[in-house]
RNA sequence: GCCCCCAUCGUCUAGAGGCCUAGGACACCACCCUUUCAAGGUGGAGACCGCGGGUUCGAAUCCCGCUGGGGGUACCA
């Protein structure tokens, strides 16, 4: 019995530096990375920067940052294709010498003309193989003419003109293409740079890639890639084309136009990489029962072959929900605190010293975060939800409209009296005793003939400046007596000059 | 136009011939909890498994056609 050698799993994520890393690309990267980790193989980062016109400065750095943020660390790379030009040129020449490629001297203008004609006649547009059958003399002549213009020919791959090419995709099965409908693609451009078709295939072979994972949009050119491997006599890696991600409305691929699609945008907006990964992996893959996965769970359970072949729509809603779930129920308090601090520091609410987990400032943030943990959907929201805990006195909370102090069906005078009595009561109270504060204020409401809410809401607005806040008694405790009293005073003062706009109905 | 892929609640999906009078999650609605808002709990509405043919004792599950959606059609990736 001969044992079949099972090649080591080696996969790569190969983005082109033409912009930010999109969630679609991030998902492909995630699938690829999980597959590598699951099978104990290697994950390589390769930057496909072979198009000088579309190159965007800083884009590669952004992609690197995105992957790092998501925790998709690579074992090799980043490798830049632009630094490997001679390799591709050598391979193009090899194909030329072995009759698998030919020089094409056609001008862009002629190519456009050919396509226009084909379209008009209802034929599939494509290169008409004009230069494929040039005689050696004609080739020399064309070279000379082109050289006079200071231009170079391109090199095209010779596709078989008949028969079929079978592309065997891991998640779709075998797909058969008619060779006569395929064209002779350019593999080396006139500027000496390779096109994707040559560069990616050469690299995938040289880097011993076992599985080519890439977006579904590459499926139509897969037969070309199979033929390139065949021409070189190389063993074909397994092809894997996860589906594209659709816009929320399903009309087309998710793109920049649809708002937030850049991974770094989500980082900035206070999303957690854990939530991002968890959401993304569920877009096209499922373990059946489970909904939440730690990275280790995923590495253990993820199967590339189980990825769905049908495209899924991106849901901002569900991502947000997932993020909230991680903040509310997965992160430890300490972890959440540490992640909130930078946002509070950036907003100028807490000193940079709070970055130190042992600092009193950090402890203070932790105390505050405890109260809003269940209310945060994103990390950035911590600023608007808790700013009043970090400002002193009453200035920062005085912005609210006085009328918000007065609940429906409640007389302003009663509110004012209630706040005055509350102030008098709290002066001597121990705010650390939440239950005690609650009992005291409930009794006070009773005594004033008010429902609890009719007294609590004005207090809430007075001390927080808003109608929505964490629980009142824990808020009072964390605020501390100084702030509470100062803000009650400010509210009472506002009410002193307040005239009810509309008399309460009923 | 041509080529290719895909097709279960609005959305993400479970389902690999009988376990399905189709399960879960998001969103939505109601109720409970309740000092606001959340979170949480309970329940509800929501899919004749795109349509039409087959195969089979039996199909969401297999086959064919149609329709619909998506992708590709560059000296871009």
Coordinates of C-alpha atoms (C1' of nucleotides) in Angstrom, one line a residue:
Chain A
X1 CA 0.0 0.0 0.0
X2 CA 1.3 3.3 -0.9
X3 CA 0.5 6.2 1.3
X4 CA -0.7 9.3 -0.5
X5 CA 1.3 12.3 0.7
X6 CA -1.0 14.8 2.2
X7 CA 0.4 18.3 1.4
X8 CA 0.8 20.7 4.3
X9 CA -2.0 23.3 4.3
X10 CA -0.6 26.6 3.2
X11 CA -3.0 29.4 2.4
X12 CA -2.7 33.0 1.8
X13 CA -4.7 36.2 2.0
X14 CA -3.7 38.3 -1.0
X15 CA -5.4 41.8 -1.0
X16 CA -4.5 44.5 -3.5
X17 CA -3.7 47.8 -1.9
X18 CA -6.3 49.9 -3.7
X19 CA -8.2 51.0 -0.6
X20 CA -9.4 49.9 2.8
X21 CA -9.9 46.3 3.8
X22 CA -13.6 45.7 3.4
X23 CA -15.8 43.4 5.4
X24 CA -16.0 41.2 2.4
X25 CA -12.3 40.8 2.2
X26 CA -12.1 40.5 6.0
X27 CA -14.4 37.6 5.9
X28 CA -12.4 35.8 3.2
X29 CA -9.3 36.5 5.3
X30 CA -11.1 35.1 8.4
X31 CA -12.2 32.0 6.6
X32 CA -8.7 31.5 5.2
X33 CA -7.0 32.1 8.5
X34 CA -9.4 29.8 10.4
X35 CA -8.8 27.1 7.9
X36 CA -5.0 27.5 8.4
X37 CA -5.2 27.4 12.2
X38 CA -7.8 24.6 12.2
X39 CA -5.5 22.4 10.1
X40 CA -2.2 23.5 11.7
X41 CA -1.0 25.0 8.4
X42 CA 0.5 28.3 7.4
X43 CA -1.2 31.6 6.7
X44 CA 0.7 34.0 4.4
X45 CA 0.0 37.6 3.7
X46 CA 0.7 38.7 0.2
X47 CA 0.1 42.2 -1.2
X48 CA -0.9 42.1 -4.8
X49 CA 0.4 45.5 -5.9
X50 CA 0.8 45.0 -9.6
X51 CA -1.4 47.8 -10.7
X52 CA 0.4 51.0 -10.4
X53 CA -2.6 53.1 -11.5
X54 CA -4.9 51.8 -8.8
X55 CA -2.3 51.8 -6.1
X56 CA -3.4 53.8 -3.0
X57 CA -0.7 55.1 -0.7
X58 CA -1.1 53.9 2.8
X59 CA -3.6 51.3 1.8
X60 CA -1.3 48.3 2.6
X61 CA -0.6 49.7 6.0
X62 CA -4.3 50.0 6.6
X63 CA -4.9 46.4 5.6
X64 CA -2.1 45.3 7.9
X65 CA -3.7 47.2 10.7
X66 CA -7.1 45.8 10.0
X67 CA -5.8 42.2 10.1
X68 CA -3.9 42.8 13.2
X69 CA -7.0 44.3 14.8
X70 CA -9.0 41.3 13.9
X71 CA -6.3 39.1 15.3
X72 CA -5.6 37.3 12.0
X73 CA -1.9 37.1 12.4
X74 CA 0.2 35.7 9.6
X75 CA 3.1 33.4 9.6
X76 CA 4.9 34.8 6.5
X77 CA 4.8 38.2 4.9
X78 CA 3.7 40.6 4.0
X79 CA 5.2 39.8 0.6
X80 CA 4.9 42.5 -2.0
X81 CA 4.6 41.4 -5.6
X82 CA 6.0 44.6 -6.9
X83 CA 9.3 43.5 -5.5
X84 CA 9.2 40.2 -7.4
X85 CA 8.9 41.5 -11.0
X86 CA 11.8 39.5 -12.4
X87 CA 10.2 36.3 -11.3
X88 CA 7.0 37.0 -13.2
X89 CA 8.9 38.1 -16.2
X90 CA 11.0 35.0 -16.3
X91 CA 7.9 32.9 -16.0
X92 CA 6.2 34.8 -18.8
X93 CA 9.2 34.2 -21.0
X94 CA 9.2 30.6 -20.2
X95 CA 5.6 30.4 -21.4
X96 CA 6.6 32.3 -24.5
X97 CA 9.4 29.9 -25.2
X98 CA 7.2 26.9 -24.7
X99 CA 4.4 28.1 -27.0
X100 CA 2.0 28.7 -24.2
X101 CA 2.0 32.5 -24.7
X102 CA 2.6 35.0 -27.4
X103 CA 3.4 38.7 -27.8
X104 CA 0.5 40.9 -28.7
X105 CA 1.1 44.2 -30.4
X106 CA -2.5 45.4 -30.6
X107 CA -3.1 48.9 -29.5
X108 CA -5.7 49.7 -26.9
X109 CA -7.6 51.5 -29.6
X110 CA -7.8 48.4 -31.8
X111 CA -8.9 46.2 -28.8
X112 CA -11.7 48.6 -28.0
X113 CA -12.8 48.6 -31.6
X114 CA -12.8 44.8 -31.8
X115 CA -14.9 44.6 -28.7
X116 CA -17.4 47.3 -29.9
X117 CA -17.8 45.3 -33.1
X118 CA -18.4 42.1 -31.3
X119 CA -21.0 43.7 -29.0
X120 CA -22.8 45.2 -31.9
X121 CA -23.0 41.8 -33.5
X122 CA -24.2 40.2 -30.3
X123 CA -21.0 38.2 -29.9
X124 CA -19.2 37.6 -26.7
X125 CA -16.6 40.4 -26.4
X126 CA -13.0 39.3 -26.2
X127 CA -9.7 39.5 -27.8
X128 CA -9.8 38.2 -31.4
X129 CA -6.4 36.5 -31.2
X130 CA -5.1 38.7 -33.9
X131 CA -1.5 38.3 -32.8
X132 CA -1.7 34.7 -31.9
X133 CA -0.8 33.5 -35.4
X134 CA 1.8 36.0 -36.5
X135 CA 4.8 34.7 -38.4
X136 CA 8.3 35.2 -37.0
X137 CA 8.8 37.9 -39.6
X138 CA 5.6 39.7 -38.7
X139 CA 6.6 39.6 -35.1
X140 CA 9.9 41.1 -35.8
X141 CA 8.3 43.8 -37.9
X142 CA 5.7 44.6 -35.1
X143 CA 8.4 44.7 -32.5
X144 CA 10.3 47.2 -34.6
X145 CA 7.2 49.4 -35.1
X146 CA 6.3 49.4 -31.5
X147 CA 9.8 50.1 -30.4
X148 CA 9.7 53.2 -32.6
X149 CA 6.8 54.5 -30.5
X150 CA 8.7 53.6 -27.4
X151 CA 6.1 51.0 -26.4
X152 CA 6.4 47.3 -25.5
X153 CA 4.1 44.5 -26.5
X154 CA 2.1 42.7 -23.9
X155 CA 2.2 38.9 -23.4
X156 CA -1.0 36.9 -23.7
X157 CA -1.6 33.4 -22.6
X158 CA -2.6 30.9 -25.2
X159 CA -5.8 29.3 -24.1
X160 CA -6.8 26.0 -25.7
X161 CA -9.3 26.8 -28.4
X162 CA -11.5 23.7 -28.0
X163 CA -12.4 21.3 -25.3
X164 CA -13.4 22.1 -21.8
X165 CA -11.7 23.1 -18.6
X166 CA -13.0 21.7 -15.3
X167 CA -12.6 23.9 -12.2
X168 CA -13.1 21.9 -9.1
X169 CA -14.2 24.2 -6.3
X170 CA -14.2 22.9 -2.7
X171 CA -17.6 24.4 -1.9
X172 CA -19.2 24.2 -5.3
X173 CA -17.9 21.0 -6.8
X174 CA -16.7 20.7 -10.4
X175 CA -17.6 23.4 -12.9
X176 CA -17.1 22.9 -16.6
X177 CA -16.2 25.8 -18.9
X178 CA -16.1 25.7 -22.7
X179 CA -12.6 26.6 -23.8
X180 CA -13.8 28.2 -27.0
X181 CA -15.6 30.9 -25.0
X182 CA -12.5 31.8 -23.0
X183 CA -10.0 34.3 -24.2
X184 CA -6.3 34.9 -24.4
X185 CA -5.7 37.0 -21.3
X186 CA -2.9 39.4 -20.9
X187 CA -0.4 38.0 -18.4
X188 CA 2.4 40.6 -18.7
X189 CA 1.5 44.2 -19.2
X190 CA 3.5 46.6 -21.4
X191 CA 4.9 48.2 -18.4
X192 CA 6.6 45.0 -17.4
X193 CA 4.2 44.3 -14.5
X194 CA 2.3 41.0 -14.5
X195 CA -1.4 40.9 -14.3
X196 CA -3.1 39.1 -11.4
X197 CA -3.5 35.9 -13.5
X198 CA 0.3 35.4 -13.8
X199 CA 1.5 36.9 -10.6
X200 CA -1.0 35.2 -8.3
X201 CA -0.6 31.8 -10.0
X202 CA 3.2 31.9 -10.0
X203 CA 3.3 33.0 -6.4
X204 CA 0.7 30.4 -5.3
X205 CA 2.9 27.8 -6.8
X206 CA 6.2 29.1 -5.6
X207 CA 4.8 29.6 -2.1
X208 CA 3.4 26.1 -2.2
X209 CA -0.1 27.3 -1.6
X210 CA -2.4 24.3 -1.0
X211 CA -5.7 26.0 -1.2
X212 CA -6.5 29.1 -3.3
X213 CA -9.1 31.0 -1.3
X214 CA -10.6 34.1 -2.9
X215 CA -13.9 35.8 -3.6
X216 CA -16.5 34.4 -5.9
X217 CA -15.7 37.2 -8.4
X218 CA -12.7 35.1 -9.4
X219 CA -14.7 32.1 -10.4
X220 CA -15.0 33.1 -14.1
X221 CA -11.3 33.4 -14.5
X222 CA -10.6 30.2 -12.7
X223 CA -10.3 28.1 -15.9
X224 CA -7.5 30.5 -17.0
X225 CA -5.7 29.8 -13.8
X226 CA -6.2 26.1 -14.2
X227 CA -4.7 26.3 -17.7
X228 CA -1.8 28.4 -16.5
X229 CA -0.9 25.7 -13.9
X230 CA -1.3 23.1 -16.5
X231 CA 1.0 24.9 -19.0
X232 CA 3.7 25.1 -16.4
X233 CA 3.2 21.5 -15.5
X234 CA 2.4 22.3 -11.9
X235 CA 0.1 20.6 -9.5
X236 CA -3.2 22.6 -9.1
X237 CA -4.0 23.7 -5.6
X238 CA -7.6 23.3 -4.3
X239 CA -9.8 26.2 -5.4
X240 CA -12.1 27.7 -2.9
X241 CA -14.5 30.6 -3.8
X242 CA -16.6 31.8 -0.9
X243 CA -19.5 33.9 -2.1
X244 CA -19.5 37.7 -2.2
X245 CA -21.3 39.7 0.5
X246 CA -24.3 41.5 -0.8
X247 CA -25.7 44.9 0.2
X248 CA -28.4 44.9 2.9
X249 CA -31.0 45.3 0.2
X250 CA -29.5 42.5 -1.8
X251 CA -29.0 44.6 -4.8
X252 CA -25.4 44.0 -5.7
X253 CA -22.1 43.5 -4.0
X254 CA -21.5 45.4 -0.8
X255 CA -19.3 48.4 -1.6
X256 CA -18.0 51.7 -0.3
X257 CA -21.2 53.3 -1.4
X258 CA -23.2 51.4 1.2
X259 CA -21.7 53.3 4.2
X260 CA -19.5 51.5 6.7
X261 CA -17.7 48.7 4.9
X262 CA -14.1 49.4 6.0
X263 CA -12.9 47.3 8.8
X264 CA -11.0 50.2 10.4
X265 CA -14.2 52.2 10.4
X266 CA -15.7 49.6 12.7
X267 CA -12.7 49.8 14.9
X268 CA -13.0 53.5 15.1
X269 CA -16.7 53.3 15.9
X270 CA -16.2 51.1 18.9
X271 CA -16.9 47.7 17.6
X272 CA -15.1 44.7 19.1
X273 CA -13.0 42.6 16.8
X274 CA -14.5 39.5 18.6
X275 CA -18.0 40.6 17.6
X276 CA -16.8 41.5 14.1
X277 CA -15.3 38.0 13.6
X278 CA -18.2 36.3 15.1
X279 CA -20.7 38.1 12.9
X280 CA -18.6 37.7 9.8
X281 CA -18.1 34.0 10.2
X282 CA -21.8 33.5 10.5
X283 CA -22.3 35.1 7.1
X284 CA -22.1 31.9 5.1
X285 CA -21.0 29.4 7.7
X286 CA -22.9 27.8 10.6
X287 CA -22.2 25.1 13.1
X288 CA -25.9 24.4 13.3
X289 CA -26.6 24.8 17.0
X290 CA -24.2 27.4 18.3
X291 CA -24.4 31.2 17.7
X292 CA -21.5 32.6 19.7
X293 CA -18.0 31.5 19.2
X294 CA -14.7 32.3 20.8
X295 CA -11.8 32.3 18.5
X296 CA -10.7 29.0 19.9
X297 CA -14.1 27.5 19.3
X298 CA -13.9 28.7 15.7
X299 CA -10.5 27.3 15.1
X300 CA -11.8 24.0 16.4
X301 CA -15.1 23.8 14.6
X302 CA -14.7 25.8 11.4
X303 CA -14.7 23.8 8.2
X304 CA -13.9 25.5 4.9
X305 CA -15.9 23.0 2.9
X306 CA -19.0 23.8 4.9
X307 CA -19.1 27.4 3.8
X308 CA -22.3 28.1 1.9
X309 CA -22.2 28.8 -1.8
X310 CA -25.0 31.3 -1.8
X311 CA -24.2 35.0 -1.2
X312 CA -25.5 36.6 2.0
X313 CA -26.6 40.1 2.7
X314 CA -24.7 42.2 5.2
X315 CA -26.8 43.3 8.1
X316 CA -25.7 46.4 10.1
X317 CA -28.4 45.6 12.6
X318 CA -27.2 42.1 13.4
X319 CA -23.6 43.2 13.6
X320 CA -24.6 45.9 16.1
X321 CA -26.6 43.4 18.1
X322 CA -23.6 41.0 18.1
X323 CA -21.4 43.8 19.3
X324 CA -23.8 44.7 22.1
X325 CA -23.9 41.1 23.1
X326 CA -20.2 40.9 23.4
X327 CA -20.1 44.1 25.5
X328 CA -23.0 43.1 27.7
X329 CA -22.3 39.5 28.2
X330 CA -18.9 38.3 27.0
X331 CA -16.3 40.9 28.0
X332 CA -15.3 40.9 31.6
X333 CA -15.8 44.2 33.4
X334 CA -12.1 44.8 33.5
X335 CA -11.7 44.1 29.9
X336 CA -14.5 46.4 28.9
X337 CA -13.1 49.1 31.2
X338 CA -9.7 49.0 29.6
X339 CA -11.3 49.3 26.1
X340 CA -13.5 52.2 27.1
X341 CA -10.7 54.3 28.7
X342 CA -9.2 55.4 25.4
X343 CA -12.5 56.8 24.2
X344 CA -13.0 58.7 27.5
X345 CA -9.4 60.0 27.4
X346 CA -9.9 61.1 23.8
X347 CA -13.0 63.0 24.8
X348 CA -11.1 64.7 27.5
X349 CA -13.2 63.3 30.3
X350 CA -10.6 61.3 32.1
X351 CA -6.8 61.9 32.3
X352 CA -4.4 59.6 30.4
X353 CA -3.4 58.2 33.7
X354 CA -6.5 56.1 33.6
X355 CA -4.8 53.9 31.1
X356 CA -3.0 52.3 34.0
X357 CA -5.2 49.6 35.4
X358 CA -3.8 50.2 38.9
X359 CA -4.6 53.9 38.9
X360 CA -7.5 55.4 40.9
X361 CA -8.7 57.0 37.7
X362 CA -9.0 53.6 36.1
X363 CA -10.9 52.4 39.1
X364 CA -13.3 55.3 38.8
X365 CA -13.9 54.4 35.1
X366 CA -14.6 50.8 36.1
X367 CA -17.1 52.0 38.6
X368 CA -18.9 54.1 36.0
X369 CA -18.7 51.4 33.3
X370 CA -20.4 49.0 35.6
X371 CA -23.5 51.1 35.4
X372 CA -23.7 51.3 31.6
X373 CA -22.4 47.9 30.7
X374 CA -25.9 46.7 29.7
X375 CA -26.6 49.9 27.8
X376 CA -23.6 50.1 25.5
X377 CA -23.9 49.0 21.9
X378 CA -20.5 50.3 20.9
X379 CA -17.5 51.4 22.8
X380 CA -17.8 55.0 21.5
X381 CA -21.2 55.3 23.2
X382 CA -19.5 55.3 26.6
X383 CA -18.7 58.9 26.1
X384 CA -22.2 60.2 25.6
X385 CA -23.6 57.8 28.2
X386 CA -21.3 58.7 31.0
X387 CA -19.8 62.1 30.5
X388 CA -21.8 63.6 33.5
X389 CA -19.9 61.3 35.9
X390 CA -16.7 62.9 34.9
X391 CA -17.6 66.5 35.0
X392 CA -17.7 68.4 38.3
X393 CA -20.3 70.8 39.6
X394 CA -23.4 71.6 37.6
X395 CA -22.1 73.3 34.5
X396 CA -21.9 70.3 32.3
X397 CA -25.4 69.1 33.1
X398 CA -27.2 72.5 32.9
X399 CA -27.8 72.3 29.2
X400 CA -31.1 70.4 29.4
X401 CA -34.4 72.2 28.9
X402 CA -36.1 73.0 32.1
X403 CA -39.3 71.4 31.0
X404 CA -37.6 68.0 31.0
X405 CA -37.5 68.3 34.8
X406 CA -41.3 68.3 34.9
X407 CA -42.9 64.9 34.2
X408 CA -46.3 64.8 32.5
X409 CA -49.2 65.4 34.8
X410 CA -47.0 67.0 37.4
X411 CA -47.0 70.6 38.6
X412 CA -43.7 72.4 38.3
X413 CA -44.3 73.7 41.8
X414 CA -44.5 70.1 43.1
X415 CA -41.4 69.2 41.3
X416 CA -39.5 72.1 42.8
X417 CA -40.8 71.3 46.2
X418 CA -39.8 67.7 45.7
X419 CA -36.3 68.6 44.6
X420 CA -35.9 70.9 47.6
X421 CA -37.0 68.2 50.0
X422 CA -34.7 65.8 48.2
X423 CA -31.8 68.0 48.6
X424 CA -32.5 68.5 52.3
X425 CA -32.8 64.8 52.8
X426 CA -29.7 63.8 50.9
X427 CA -27.4 66.3 52.6
X428 CA -27.2 64.0 55.6
X429 CA -27.7 60.7 53.7
X430 CA -25.1 58.0 53.0
X431 CA -25.3 57.7 49.2
X432 CA -23.2 54.5 49.3
X433 CA -26.2 52.8 50.9
X434 CA -28.3 52.5 47.7
X435 CA -31.1 50.6 49.4
X436 CA -31.2 53.3 52.1
X437 CA -31.4 56.1 49.6
X438 CA -34.1 54.3 47.7
X439 CA -36.2 53.8 50.9
X440 CA -35.7 57.4 51.9
X441 CA -36.8 58.8 48.5
X442 CA -39.7 56.5 48.2
X443 CA -40.9 57.6 51.6
X444 CA -40.5 61.2 50.5
X445 CA -42.5 60.7 47.4
X446 CA -45.2 59.1 49.4
X447 CA -45.2 62.0 51.8
X448 CA -45.5 64.5 49.0
X449 CA -48.3 62.6 47.4
X450 CA -46.2 61.8 44.3
X451 CA -45.7 58.6 42.5
X452 CA -42.2 57.4 42.7
X453 CA -41.5 58.2 39.1
X454 CA -42.8 61.7 39.5
X455 CA -40.0 62.4 42.0
X456 CA -37.3 60.1 40.6
X457 CA -37.4 61.5 37.0
X458 CA -36.8 65.1 38.1
X459 CA -33.9 64.0 40.3
X460 CA -32.5 62.0 37.4
X461 CA -32.7 64.9 35.0
X462 CA -31.2 67.2 37.6
X463 CA -28.2 65.1 38.4
X464 CA -27.5 63.7 34.9
X465 CA -28.9 66.4 32.6
X466 CA -31.0 63.8 30.7
X467 CA -34.0 61.6 30.9
X468 CA -32.2 58.4 30.2
X469 CA -29.6 57.1 32.6
X470 CA -28.5 54.1 34.6
X471 CA -30.5 53.3 37.7
X472 CA -31.0 56.4 39.8
X473 CA -29.6 55.1 43.1
X474 CA -26.5 53.7 41.8
X475 CA -26.0 56.8 39.7
X476 CA -26.3 59.0 42.9
X477 CA -23.8 56.7 44.6
X478 CA -21.2 56.9 41.9
X479 CA -21.8 60.6 41.3
X480 CA -21.0 61.5 44.9
X481 CA -22.7 63.9 47.2
X482 CA -21.0 67.1 46.0
X483 CA -22.1 66.7 42.4
X484 CA -25.6 65.6 43.4
X485 CA -26.2 68.6 45.7
X486 CA -24.7 71.1 43.3
X487 CA -26.9 69.8 40.5
X488 CA -30.0 69.7 42.6
X489 CA -29.4 73.3 43.5
X490 CA -29.0 74.2 39.8
X491 CA -32.2 72.5 38.9
X492 CA -34.1 74.2 41.7
X493 CA -32.8 77.5 40.5
X494 CA -33.9 76.7 36.9
X495 CA -37.4 75.9 38.2
X496 CA -37.6 79.1 40.2
X497 CA -37.8 81.1 36.9
X498 CA -39.8 78.5 35.0
X499 CA -43.3 79.2 33.8
X500 CA -45.2 76.2 32.6
X501 CA -45.7 76.6 28.8
X502 CA -48.9 74.6 28.4
X503 CA -51.1 73.8 31.3
X504 CA -51.1 70.0 31.9
X505 CA -54.1 68.4 30.4
X506 CA -56.6 66.9 32.9
Chain B
rG1 C1' -26.0 39.8 -25.2
rC2 C1' -22.7 35.7 -23.7
rC3 C1' -20.4 32.7 -19.7
rC4 C1' -20.6 31.2 -14.6
rC5 C1' -22.6 30.8 -9.6
rC6 C1' -26.8 30.8 -6.4
rA7 C1' -32.1 29.9 -4.6
rU8 C1' -35.7 27.5 3.2
rC9 C1' -39.5 33.1 7.4
rG10 C1' -38.1 40.6 5.7
rU11 C1' -32.6 39.1 7.0
rC12 C1' -28.6 35.2 8.6
rU13 C1' -29.4 30.2 8.7
rA14 C1' -30.6 24.5 10.6
rG15 C1' -32.1 20.8 7.4
rA16 C1' -27.4 16.0 3.7
rG17 C1' -35.3 11.1 1.2
rG18 C1' -39.2 9.5 6.0
rC19 C1' -37.1 12.6 12.8
rC20 C1' -40.4 18.8 9.2
rU21 C1' -47.8 19.8 10.9
rA22 C1' -39.8 23.1 8.7
rG23 C1' -35.9 24.4 14.1
rG24 C1' -32.8 28.7 15.9
rA25 C1' -31.0 33.9 15.6
rC26 C1' -31.6 39.3 14.1
rA27 C1' -35.4 42.7 13.2
rC28 C1' -40.8 43.3 14.5
rC29 C1' -45.2 43.0 18.1
rA30 C1' -47.3 41.9 23.1
rC31 C1' -46.7 40.8 28.1
rC32 C1' -43.5 40.3 32.6
rC33 C1' -39.7 42.8 35.4
rU34 C1' -39.3 48.2 36.4
rU35 C1' -37.5 54.9 38.8
rU36 C1' -36.1 56.3 32.8
rC37 C1' -33.4 53.6 29.1
rA38 C1' -31.3 49.2 28.3
rA39 C1' -30.4 44.2 29.6
rG40 C1' -33.2 39.9 30.9
rG41 C1' -37.7 36.5 30.8
rU42 C1' -42.2 34.7 28.4
rG43 C1' -45.2 34.5 24.3
rG44 C1' -46.7 36.0 19.1
rA45 C1' -46.8 37.1 14.1
rG46 C1' -43.6 35.6 10.1
rA47 C1' -41.4 30.3 5.0
rC48 C1' -47.7 26.4 1.1
rC49 C1' -39.1 25.2 1.5
rG50 C1' -39.1 30.6 -6.0
rC51 C1' -42.3 28.1 -10.1
rG52 C1' -43.3 23.7 -13.2
rG53 C1' -42.2 18.9 -14.3
rG54 C1' -40.0 14.3 -13.1
rU55 C1' -37.4 10.0 -9.9
rU56 C1' -39.4 7.5 -5.4
rC57 C1' -44.1 3.9 -1.4
rG58 C1' -42.3 8.9 0.3
rA59 C1' -38.7 15.2 -1.5
rA60 C1' -37.1 21.3 1.4
rU61 C1' -33.6 17.3 0.6
rC62 C1' -32.1 13.7 -6.0
rC63 C1' -32.7 15.1 -11.7
rC64 C1' -34.5 18.5 -15.7
rG65 C1' -36.6 23.1 -17.3
rC66 C1' -38.2 27.9 -16.1
rU67 C1' -38.0 32.3 -13.3
rG68 C1' -35.5 35.4 -10.1
rG69 C1' -31.0 37.2 -7.8
rG70 C1' -25.8 37.6 -8.0
rG71 C1' -20.9 37.5 -10.3
rG72 C1' -17.8 38.0 -14.7
rU73 C1' -17.1 39.8 -19.5
rA74 C1' -9.9 45.3 -18.8
rC75 C1' -2.6 46.0 -20.5
rC76 C1' -8.1 46.2 -12.4
rA77 C1' -7.6 43.0 -8.8

